[in-house]
Amino acid sequence: NASELLTKRDIVSADIAQELKARAAGFHVVLEDVAITHLSFSPEYAKAVEAKQVSQQEAERAKYTVLGAQQEKLTIITKAKGEAESAVLIGEAVKKNPGFMNLRRIDAAREIADVVAQSNNKVFLNADSLLLNLLGDAEEKFEKSVGHNKKGWFS
């Protein structure tokens, strides 16, 4: 086997030496040492070895691609679970304390104000644009602005 010539060179060399000594003994020739100094393979064999190595590398690359996709899947699942839990907690907070939504509006207004303050552009916003309506009718104005009626979003 040609692949064994590379992987088991010492064993193959010893076998060849023993075979040559046995054949030479029939002619009354004594061989003291045999050395394999150069091995050459057919171009077809070299191409086959190279193709095998390429296919092994592609298999390894595919394995790592699959592992990466599995890790990405786990990350997405973990993130989705966290978002779902966050939504449940926010829902409970709104039920327990309606003022929670006002706090969220104030946080959103603060973020908008920070962005506008850092901008070089001049922007004029009223309290409704910043989601702040200190008179308490913000929900009504919001519903009117988005065209939301009491029937629901999809009706």
Coordinates of C-alpha atoms in Angstrom, one line a residue, residues 6 46-61:
L6 CA 5.0 7.2 4.1
A46 CA -0.4 12.6 -5.7
K47 CA -3.7 14.1 -6.9
A48 CA -5.7 11.6 -5.0
V49 CA -3.8 12.4 -1.8
E50 CA -4.2 16.1 -2.3
A51 CA -8.0 15.7 -3.0
K52 CA -8.3 13.7 0.2
Q53 CA -6.6 16.4 2.2
V54 CA -8.8 19.1 0.6
S55 CA -11.9 17.1 1.4
Q56 CA -10.8 16.6 5.0
Q57 CA -10.2 20.4 5.3
E58 CA -13.6 21.1 3.9
A59 CA -15.2 18.7 6.3
E60 CA -13.4 20.4 9.2
R61 CA -14.6 23.8 8.0

